[in-house]
XYZ file of C-alpha atoms in Angstrom:
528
model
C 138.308 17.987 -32.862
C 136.053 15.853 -34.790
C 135.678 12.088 -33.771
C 136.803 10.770 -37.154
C 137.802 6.555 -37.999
C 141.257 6.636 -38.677
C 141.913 3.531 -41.462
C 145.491 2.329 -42.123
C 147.417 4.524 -45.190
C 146.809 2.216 -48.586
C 149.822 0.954 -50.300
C 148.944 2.921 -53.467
C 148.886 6.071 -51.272
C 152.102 5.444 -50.064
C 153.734 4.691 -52.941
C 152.025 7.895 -54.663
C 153.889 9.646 -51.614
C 157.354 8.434 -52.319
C 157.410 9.287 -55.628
C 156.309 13.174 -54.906
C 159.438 12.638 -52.345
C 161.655 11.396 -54.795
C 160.564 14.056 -56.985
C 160.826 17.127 -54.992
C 164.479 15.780 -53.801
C 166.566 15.832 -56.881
C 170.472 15.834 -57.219
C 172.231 18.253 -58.952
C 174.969 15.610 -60.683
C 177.071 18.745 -61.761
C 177.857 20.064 -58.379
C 181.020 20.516 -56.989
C 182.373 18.743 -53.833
C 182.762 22.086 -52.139
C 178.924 22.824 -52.849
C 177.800 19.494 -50.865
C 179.886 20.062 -48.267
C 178.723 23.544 -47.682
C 175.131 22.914 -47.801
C 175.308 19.874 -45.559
C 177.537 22.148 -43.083
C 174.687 24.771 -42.515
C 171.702 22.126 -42.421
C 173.379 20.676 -39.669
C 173.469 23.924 -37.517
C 170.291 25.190 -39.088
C 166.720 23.570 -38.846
C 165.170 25.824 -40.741
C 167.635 25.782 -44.015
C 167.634 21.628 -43.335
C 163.811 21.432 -43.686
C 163.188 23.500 -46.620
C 166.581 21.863 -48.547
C 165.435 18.114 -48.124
C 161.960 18.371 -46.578
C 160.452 20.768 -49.387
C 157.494 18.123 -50.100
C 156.189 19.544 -46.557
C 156.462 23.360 -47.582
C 153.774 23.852 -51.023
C 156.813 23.322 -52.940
C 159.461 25.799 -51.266
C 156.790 28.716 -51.039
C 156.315 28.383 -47.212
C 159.478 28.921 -44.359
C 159.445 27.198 -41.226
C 157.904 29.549 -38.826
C 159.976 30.445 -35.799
C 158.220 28.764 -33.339
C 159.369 25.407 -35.150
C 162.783 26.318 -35.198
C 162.846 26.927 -31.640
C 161.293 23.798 -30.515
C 163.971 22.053 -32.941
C 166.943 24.071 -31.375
C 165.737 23.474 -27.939
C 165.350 19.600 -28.349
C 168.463 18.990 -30.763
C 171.216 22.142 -29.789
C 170.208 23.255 -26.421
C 173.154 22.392 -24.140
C 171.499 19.743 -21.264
C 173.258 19.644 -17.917
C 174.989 16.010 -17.077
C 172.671 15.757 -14.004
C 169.715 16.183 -15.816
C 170.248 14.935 -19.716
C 166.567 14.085 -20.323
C 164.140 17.110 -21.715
C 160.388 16.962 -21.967
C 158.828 19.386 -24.624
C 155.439 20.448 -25.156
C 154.428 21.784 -28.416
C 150.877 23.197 -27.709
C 150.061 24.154 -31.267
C 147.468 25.614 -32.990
C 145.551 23.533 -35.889
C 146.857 23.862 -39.456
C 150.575 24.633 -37.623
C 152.540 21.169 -38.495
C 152.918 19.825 -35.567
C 152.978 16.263 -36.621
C 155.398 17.218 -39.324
C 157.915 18.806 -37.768
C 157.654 16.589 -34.293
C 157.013 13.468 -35.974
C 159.228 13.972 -39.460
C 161.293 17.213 -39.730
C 163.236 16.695 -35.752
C 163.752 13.399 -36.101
C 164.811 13.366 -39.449
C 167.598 16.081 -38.517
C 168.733 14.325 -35.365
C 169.744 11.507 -38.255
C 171.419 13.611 -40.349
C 173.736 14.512 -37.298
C 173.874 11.037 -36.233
C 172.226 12.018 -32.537
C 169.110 9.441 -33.019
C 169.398 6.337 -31.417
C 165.695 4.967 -31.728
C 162.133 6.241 -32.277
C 159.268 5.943 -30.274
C 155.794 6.959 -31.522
C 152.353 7.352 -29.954
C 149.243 8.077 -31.986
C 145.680 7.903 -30.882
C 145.718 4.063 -32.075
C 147.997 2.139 -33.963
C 146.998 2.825 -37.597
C 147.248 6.598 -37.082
C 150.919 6.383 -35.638
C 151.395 4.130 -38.266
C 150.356 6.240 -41.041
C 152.825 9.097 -39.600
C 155.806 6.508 -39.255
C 155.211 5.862 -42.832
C 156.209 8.883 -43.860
C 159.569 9.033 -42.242
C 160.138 5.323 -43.993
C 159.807 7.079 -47.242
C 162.075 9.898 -46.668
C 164.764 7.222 -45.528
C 163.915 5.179 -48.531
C 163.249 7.629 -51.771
C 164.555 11.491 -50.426
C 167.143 11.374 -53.011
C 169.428 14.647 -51.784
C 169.294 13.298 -48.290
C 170.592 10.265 -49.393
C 173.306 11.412 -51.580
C 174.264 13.685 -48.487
C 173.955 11.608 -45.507
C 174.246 8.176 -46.985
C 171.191 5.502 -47.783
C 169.601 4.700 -43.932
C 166.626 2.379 -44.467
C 167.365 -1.325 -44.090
C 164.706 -4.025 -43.058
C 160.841 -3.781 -41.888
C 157.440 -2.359 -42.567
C 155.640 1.100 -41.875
C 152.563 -0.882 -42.092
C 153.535 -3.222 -39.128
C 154.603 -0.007 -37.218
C 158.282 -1.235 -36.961
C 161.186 -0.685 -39.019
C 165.198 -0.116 -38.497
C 167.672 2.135 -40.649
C 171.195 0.500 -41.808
C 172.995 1.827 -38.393
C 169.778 -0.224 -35.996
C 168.395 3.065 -35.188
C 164.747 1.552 -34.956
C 161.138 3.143 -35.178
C 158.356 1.817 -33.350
C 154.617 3.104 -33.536
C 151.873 2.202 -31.142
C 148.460 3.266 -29.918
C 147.420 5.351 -26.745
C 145.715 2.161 -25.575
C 149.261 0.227 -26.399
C 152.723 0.522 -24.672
C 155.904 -0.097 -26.395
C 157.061 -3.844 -27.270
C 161.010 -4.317 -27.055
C 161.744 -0.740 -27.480
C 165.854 -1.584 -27.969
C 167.109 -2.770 -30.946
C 170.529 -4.675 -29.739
C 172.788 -2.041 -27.562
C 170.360 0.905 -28.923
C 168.073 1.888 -26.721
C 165.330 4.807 -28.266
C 166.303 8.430 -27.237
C 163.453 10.007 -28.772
C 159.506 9.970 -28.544
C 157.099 11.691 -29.917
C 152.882 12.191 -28.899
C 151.140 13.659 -31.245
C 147.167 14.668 -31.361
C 146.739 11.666 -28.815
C 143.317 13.535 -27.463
C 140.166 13.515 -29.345
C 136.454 14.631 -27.539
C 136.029 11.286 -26.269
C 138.538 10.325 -23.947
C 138.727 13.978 -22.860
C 135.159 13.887 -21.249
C 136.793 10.461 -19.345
C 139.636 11.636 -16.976
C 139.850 8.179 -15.854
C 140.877 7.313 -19.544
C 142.699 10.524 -20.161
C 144.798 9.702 -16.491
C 145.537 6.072 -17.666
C 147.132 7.797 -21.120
C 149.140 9.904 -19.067
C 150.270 7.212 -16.740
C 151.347 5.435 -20.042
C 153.237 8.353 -21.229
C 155.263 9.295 -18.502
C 155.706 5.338 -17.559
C 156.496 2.846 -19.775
C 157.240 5.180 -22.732
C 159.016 7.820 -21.219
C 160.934 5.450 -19.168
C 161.730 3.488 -22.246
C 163.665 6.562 -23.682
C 167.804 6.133 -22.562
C 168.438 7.570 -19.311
C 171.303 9.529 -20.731
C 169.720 11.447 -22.913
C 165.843 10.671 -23.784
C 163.623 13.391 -25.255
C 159.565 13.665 -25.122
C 157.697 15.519 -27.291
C 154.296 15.973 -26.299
C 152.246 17.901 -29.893
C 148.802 19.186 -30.328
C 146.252 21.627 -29.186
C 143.982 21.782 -26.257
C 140.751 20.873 -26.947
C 139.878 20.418 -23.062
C 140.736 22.558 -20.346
C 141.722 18.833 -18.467
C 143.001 17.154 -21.733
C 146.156 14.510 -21.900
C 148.134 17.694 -23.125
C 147.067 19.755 -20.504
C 147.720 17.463 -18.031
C 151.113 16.827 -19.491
C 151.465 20.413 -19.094
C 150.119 20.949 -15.784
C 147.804 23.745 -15.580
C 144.700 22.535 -15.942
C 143.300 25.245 -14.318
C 144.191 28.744 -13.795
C 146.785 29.465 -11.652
C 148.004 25.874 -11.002
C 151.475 25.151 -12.046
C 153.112 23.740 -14.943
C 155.110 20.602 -14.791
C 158.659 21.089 -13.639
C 161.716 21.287 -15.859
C 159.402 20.948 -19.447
C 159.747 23.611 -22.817
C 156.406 24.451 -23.165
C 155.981 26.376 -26.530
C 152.288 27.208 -26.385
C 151.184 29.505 -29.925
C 148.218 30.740 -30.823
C 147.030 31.075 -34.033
C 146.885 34.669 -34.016
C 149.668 35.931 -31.350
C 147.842 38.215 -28.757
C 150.961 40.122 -28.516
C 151.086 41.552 -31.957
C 147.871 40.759 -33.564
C 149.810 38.972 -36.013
C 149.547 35.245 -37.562
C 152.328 33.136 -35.595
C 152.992 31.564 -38.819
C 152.955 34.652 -41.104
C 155.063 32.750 -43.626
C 152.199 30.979 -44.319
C 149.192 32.447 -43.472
C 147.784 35.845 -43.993
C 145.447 37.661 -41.170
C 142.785 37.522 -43.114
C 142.709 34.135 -43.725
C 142.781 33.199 -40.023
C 140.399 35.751 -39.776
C 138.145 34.322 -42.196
C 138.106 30.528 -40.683
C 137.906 31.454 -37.203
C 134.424 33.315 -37.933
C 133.183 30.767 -40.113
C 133.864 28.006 -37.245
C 132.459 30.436 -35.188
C 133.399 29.346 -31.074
C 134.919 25.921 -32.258
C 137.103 27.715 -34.208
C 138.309 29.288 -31.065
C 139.151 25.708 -29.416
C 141.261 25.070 -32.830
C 143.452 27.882 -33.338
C 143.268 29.881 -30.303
C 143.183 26.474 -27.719
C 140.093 28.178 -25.728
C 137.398 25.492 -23.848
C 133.915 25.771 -25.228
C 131.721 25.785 -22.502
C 128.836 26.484 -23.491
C 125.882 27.794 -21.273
C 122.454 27.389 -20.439
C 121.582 30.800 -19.110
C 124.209 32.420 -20.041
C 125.358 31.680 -23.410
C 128.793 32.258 -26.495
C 126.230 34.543 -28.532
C 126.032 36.574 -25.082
C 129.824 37.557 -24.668
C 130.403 40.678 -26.861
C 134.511 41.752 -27.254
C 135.691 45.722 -27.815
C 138.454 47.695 -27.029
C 138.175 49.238 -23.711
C 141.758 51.113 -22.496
C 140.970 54.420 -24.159
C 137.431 54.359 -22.233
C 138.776 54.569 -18.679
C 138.326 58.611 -18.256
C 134.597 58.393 -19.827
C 133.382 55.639 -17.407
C 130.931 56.534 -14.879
C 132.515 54.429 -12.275
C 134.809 51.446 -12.155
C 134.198 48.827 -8.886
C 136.327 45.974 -8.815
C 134.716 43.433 -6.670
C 136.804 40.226 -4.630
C 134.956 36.909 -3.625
C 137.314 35.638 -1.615
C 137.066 31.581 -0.701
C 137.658 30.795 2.873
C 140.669 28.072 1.976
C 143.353 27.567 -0.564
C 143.449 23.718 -1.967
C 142.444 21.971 -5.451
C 139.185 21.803 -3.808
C 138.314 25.225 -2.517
C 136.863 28.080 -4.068
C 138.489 30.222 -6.471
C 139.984 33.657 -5.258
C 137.777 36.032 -8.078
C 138.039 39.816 -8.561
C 136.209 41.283 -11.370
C 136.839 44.739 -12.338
C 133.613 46.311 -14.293
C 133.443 49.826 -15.418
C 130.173 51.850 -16.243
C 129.150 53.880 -19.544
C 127.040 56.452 -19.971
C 126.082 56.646 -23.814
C 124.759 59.846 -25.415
C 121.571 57.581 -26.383
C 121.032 57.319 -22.956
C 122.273 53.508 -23.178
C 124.257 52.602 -19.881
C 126.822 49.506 -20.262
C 128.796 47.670 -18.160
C 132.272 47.107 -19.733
C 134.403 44.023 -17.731
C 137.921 45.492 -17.917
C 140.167 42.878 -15.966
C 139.834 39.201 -14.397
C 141.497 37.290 -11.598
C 139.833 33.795 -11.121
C 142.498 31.265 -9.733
C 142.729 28.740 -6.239
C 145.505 31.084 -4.924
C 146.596 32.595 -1.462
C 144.632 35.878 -1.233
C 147.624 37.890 -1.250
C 147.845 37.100 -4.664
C 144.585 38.815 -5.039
C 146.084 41.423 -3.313
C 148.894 42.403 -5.351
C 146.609 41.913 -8.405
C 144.623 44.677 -7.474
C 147.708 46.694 -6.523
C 149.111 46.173 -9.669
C 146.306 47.073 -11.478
C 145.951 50.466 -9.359
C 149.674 51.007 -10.198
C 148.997 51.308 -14.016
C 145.615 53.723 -13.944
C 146.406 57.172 -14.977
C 145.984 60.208 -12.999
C 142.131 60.831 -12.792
C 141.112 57.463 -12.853
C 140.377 55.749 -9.844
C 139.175 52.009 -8.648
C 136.806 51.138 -6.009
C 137.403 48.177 -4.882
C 134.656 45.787 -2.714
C 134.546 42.972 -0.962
C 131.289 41.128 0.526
C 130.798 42.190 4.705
C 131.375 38.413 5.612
C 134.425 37.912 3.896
C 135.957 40.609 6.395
C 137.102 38.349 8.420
C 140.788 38.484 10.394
C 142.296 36.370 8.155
C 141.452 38.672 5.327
C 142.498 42.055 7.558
C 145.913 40.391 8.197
C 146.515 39.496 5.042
C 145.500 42.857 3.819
C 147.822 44.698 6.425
C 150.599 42.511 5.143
C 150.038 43.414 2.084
C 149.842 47.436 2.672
C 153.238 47.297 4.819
C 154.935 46.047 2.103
C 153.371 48.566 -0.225
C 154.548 51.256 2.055
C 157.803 50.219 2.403
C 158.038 50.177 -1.125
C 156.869 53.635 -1.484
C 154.038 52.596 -2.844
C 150.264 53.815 -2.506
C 148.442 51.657 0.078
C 145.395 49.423 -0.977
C 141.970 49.880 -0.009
C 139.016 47.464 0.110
C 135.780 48.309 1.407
C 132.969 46.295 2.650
C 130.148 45.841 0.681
C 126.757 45.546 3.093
C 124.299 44.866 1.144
C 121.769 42.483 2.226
C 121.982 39.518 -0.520
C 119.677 36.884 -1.131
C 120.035 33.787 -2.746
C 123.542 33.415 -4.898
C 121.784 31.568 -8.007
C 118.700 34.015 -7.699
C 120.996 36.674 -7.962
C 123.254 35.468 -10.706
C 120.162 34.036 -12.835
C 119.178 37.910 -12.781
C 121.490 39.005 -14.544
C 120.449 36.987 -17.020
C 117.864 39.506 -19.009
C 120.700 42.455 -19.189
C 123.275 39.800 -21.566
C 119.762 39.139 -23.833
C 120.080 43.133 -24.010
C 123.738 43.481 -25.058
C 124.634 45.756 -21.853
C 127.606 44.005 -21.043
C 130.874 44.300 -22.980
C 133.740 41.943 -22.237
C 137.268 43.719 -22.736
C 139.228 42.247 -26.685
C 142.546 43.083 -24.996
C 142.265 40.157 -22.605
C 140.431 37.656 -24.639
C 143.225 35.288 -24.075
C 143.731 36.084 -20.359
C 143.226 31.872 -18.471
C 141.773 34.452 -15.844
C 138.831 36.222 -18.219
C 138.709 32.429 -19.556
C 138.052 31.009 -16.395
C 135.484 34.058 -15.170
C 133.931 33.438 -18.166
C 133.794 29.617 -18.185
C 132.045 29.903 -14.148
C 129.149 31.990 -15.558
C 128.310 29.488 -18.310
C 128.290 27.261 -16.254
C 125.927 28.680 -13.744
C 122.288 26.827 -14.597
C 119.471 24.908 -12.109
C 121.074 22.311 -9.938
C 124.840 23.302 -10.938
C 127.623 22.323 -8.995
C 130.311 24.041 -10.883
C 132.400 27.148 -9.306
C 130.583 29.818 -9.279
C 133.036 32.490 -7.447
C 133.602 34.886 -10.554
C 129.565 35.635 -11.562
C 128.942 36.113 -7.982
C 131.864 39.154 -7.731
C 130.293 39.976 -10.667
C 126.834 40.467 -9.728
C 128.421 42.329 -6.451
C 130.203 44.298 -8.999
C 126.960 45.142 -10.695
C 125.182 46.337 -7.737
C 127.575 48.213 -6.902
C 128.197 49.804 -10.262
C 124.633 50.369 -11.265
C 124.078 52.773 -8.556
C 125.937 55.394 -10.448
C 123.851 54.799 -13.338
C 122.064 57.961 -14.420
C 118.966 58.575 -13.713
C 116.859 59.151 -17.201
C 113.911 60.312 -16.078
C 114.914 62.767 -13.460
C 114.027 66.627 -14.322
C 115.424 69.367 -11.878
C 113.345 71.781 -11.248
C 114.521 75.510 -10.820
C 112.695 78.772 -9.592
C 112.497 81.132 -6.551
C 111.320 79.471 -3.169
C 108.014 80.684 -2.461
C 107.361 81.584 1.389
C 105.768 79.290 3.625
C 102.429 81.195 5.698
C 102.043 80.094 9.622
């Protein structure tokens, strides 16, 4: 996300605003009673008819549906049921770029939780005040000049000023705006107190590379404003994409790394551009494949952070232009051999190692080319059971004539890891279930960034092949992350290359042997 000065909206740009709003919002004077009535009875149960009937400025002029990740997050804050011990809902709307997040979390909810009289106040946070300014502005102009919303659910705006960030409707429902850096000023308006607040792109590359900053934001959020929102009933909305593996959002989420847990009790609707599941845009309605496609390779890796809310690390040694994505799945009875290799760490806390096994499979091209193809990643701080059942799992799903050998490094073998293993296998028998097996790898290593640096000439050659089916794994993210990060002096984790290299060794010992010529003919007699 580019570092841009954000300057408060002109008055000329404003009013240019309204009138497209007043224009796209026309009554129909000839109308019947009965045709009112039955289009304000379905916008009120559906989100996605409401927005395209009296939002339409926000949709290239009725051509585009709400996708349904939108409605959802609208249903879940505004029809989802909430239990009377626990009224108050925190949502997350991790989002990719060019997705509407500040429209629909900033305009289109709040504007339907007026039209069924539900809003009781406003609360907005931008990344300073003239940015949540410029987005409260907007909502003042659908309260002042949507005509059809107006004729339907009566004229709302009554006193104040987008520009001063503060304004109140005709009922005292008021909207404040204020900057990360602020906190909100008198947040009730008489017996009113605010029951909904919204966050949107509140991270930019600065304060992300400052977790003292970005920890301060977050205090803010869940502090003063959150705890500004009524008790009975508040709702947070949290909107924008992660542009930092340790960002405000992903703190507000929780799992800022893999395997760490996500806050308690929050909707986390986390969409990528392109869904992994189907190889399909999320927002079809809107965007084609191609397109996505298209910007994403222009960007090149940023355009990964955008749309598809990946890190960029990038490396030193090991570098982006190294990592090389193909289909693997359909390779697994061609491989050579597969090893999957487990670097254990000796503890489990925030500040231990990482549990890593790296499963990498060997090809044997008809060129005489041999590759090394990374099929599956498990990088997290977990118990090594975890570990454990990963491998299991992935054992489970081979199919009949392929076969894992899985490694682990001699000192690792410790009791610890043999009861945890044994644990592991009793349950798998009682189960019914084929037993695991790790072996010890014995090989005499030297030093751990010697060995990982050497690797280093074999990515300059293209020999390593990353599989396309788990680009979007947090695990092959995270392996992947560790080895960029591996340079002189580092003192990042470095758990995942160094299974790797084990892998390696491991694998390329089943590498064919090019040069070798058999030789065949009668043995010849040996004189005494």
């Amino acid at each position: 996300m580019a570092n841009k000065v954000i300057e408060r909206r002109t008055y000329d740009d404003w009013k240019l605003f309204c009138e497209q709003t007043q224009d796209s919002t026309t009554v129909n004077i000839s109308e019947t009673k009965w045709d009112q009535d039955a289009r304000i009875k379905r916008a009120l149960k559906d989100y996605g008819f409401f927005f395209m009937t009296y939002l339409s400025v926000y949709t290239d002029e009725g051509k585009t549906e709400c996708a349904d990740f939108q409605i959802n997050l609208a249903n879940e804050v505004e029809l989802k049921p909430r239990p009377e011990s626990d009224p108050n809902k925190i949502a997350i709307a991790e989002w990719p770029r060019e997705h509407a997040k500040s429209v629909h979390t900033v305009i289109g909810i709040p504007m339907w939780k007026i039209a069924r009289r539900t809003l009781t106040g406003m609360l907005l946070m931008g990344k300073n005040e003239d940015d949540a300014c410029n987005l409260l502005s907007d909502i003042q102009a659908q309260l002042q000049f949507n005509a059809l919303f107006i004729h339907d659910f009566g004229e709302q705006f009554n006193f104040g000023d987008w520009q001063d960030g503060d304004f109140t409707t005709k009922e005292g429902i008021r909207f404040l705006a204020f900057g990360r850096d602020q906190s909100p000023r008198g947040a009730r308006k008489g017996q009113l107190r605010p029951n909904y607040g919204a966050c949107d792109d509140v991270d930019d590359d600065d304060i992300v590379n400052n977790q003292k900053r970005v920890k301060k934001v977050i205090k803010k959020i869940m502090g003063a404003m959150f705890f500004a929102l009524d008790t009975r009933g508040g709702t947070l909305v949290v909107a924008g994409n992660r542009i930092h593996a340790q960002s405000i959002l992903a703190h507000m989420v929780g799992d800022i790394k893999p395997g760490a847990p996500k806050r308690d009790g929050i909707y986390h609707s986390k969409i990528f551009a392109i869904d992994p599941k189907t190889g399909q845009p999320a927002w079809w309605q809107r965007y084609t494949l191609a397109m996505i496609n298209s910007k994403v390779k222009a960007a090149g890796i940023y355009g990964r952070t955008e749309f598809f809310h990946e890190n960029h690390v990038e490396g030193e040694l090991f570098k982006d232009s190294y990592i090389h994505w193909i289909k693997m799945w359909h390779l697994l009875k061609q491989y050579s051999m597969i090893i999957g290799y487990f670097d254990p760490s000796f503890e489990n806390n925030p500040t231990s190692d990482f549990k890593a096994v790296r499963v990498w499979a060997g090809l044997s091209k008809a060129s005489g080319d041999w590759e090394r193809h990374c099929l599956k990643s498990f990088v997290r701080r977990v118990p090594i059971i975890d570990a454990f059942e990963f491998m299991s799992a992935l054992n489970d799903k081979l199919p009949g004539g392929v076969g894992i050998l899985w490694y682990i490094e001699k000192q690792f073998s410790t009791k610890p890891f043999r009861d945890a293993l044994t644990t592991h296998n009793k349950n798998r028998k009682a189960e019914g279930k084929k037993e695991l097996v790790v072996l010890e790898d014995t090989t005499d290593k030297i030093n751990k960034y010697m060995r990982i640096a050497q690797m280093q000439p074999s990515y300059i050659n293209g020999e390593n092949f990353y599989n396309q089916d788990e680009m979007y794994n947090p695990d092959m993210i995270e392996g992947n992350n560790q080895l960029k990060g591996i340079e002189p002096g580092y003192q990042t984790p470095d758990d995942s290359p160094d299974a790797d290299q084990g892998a390696w060794n491991l694998l390329d010992q089943h590498k064919p042997q090019a040069n070798f010529k058999p030789i065949i003919g009668k043995p010849k007699k040996r004189g005494w």
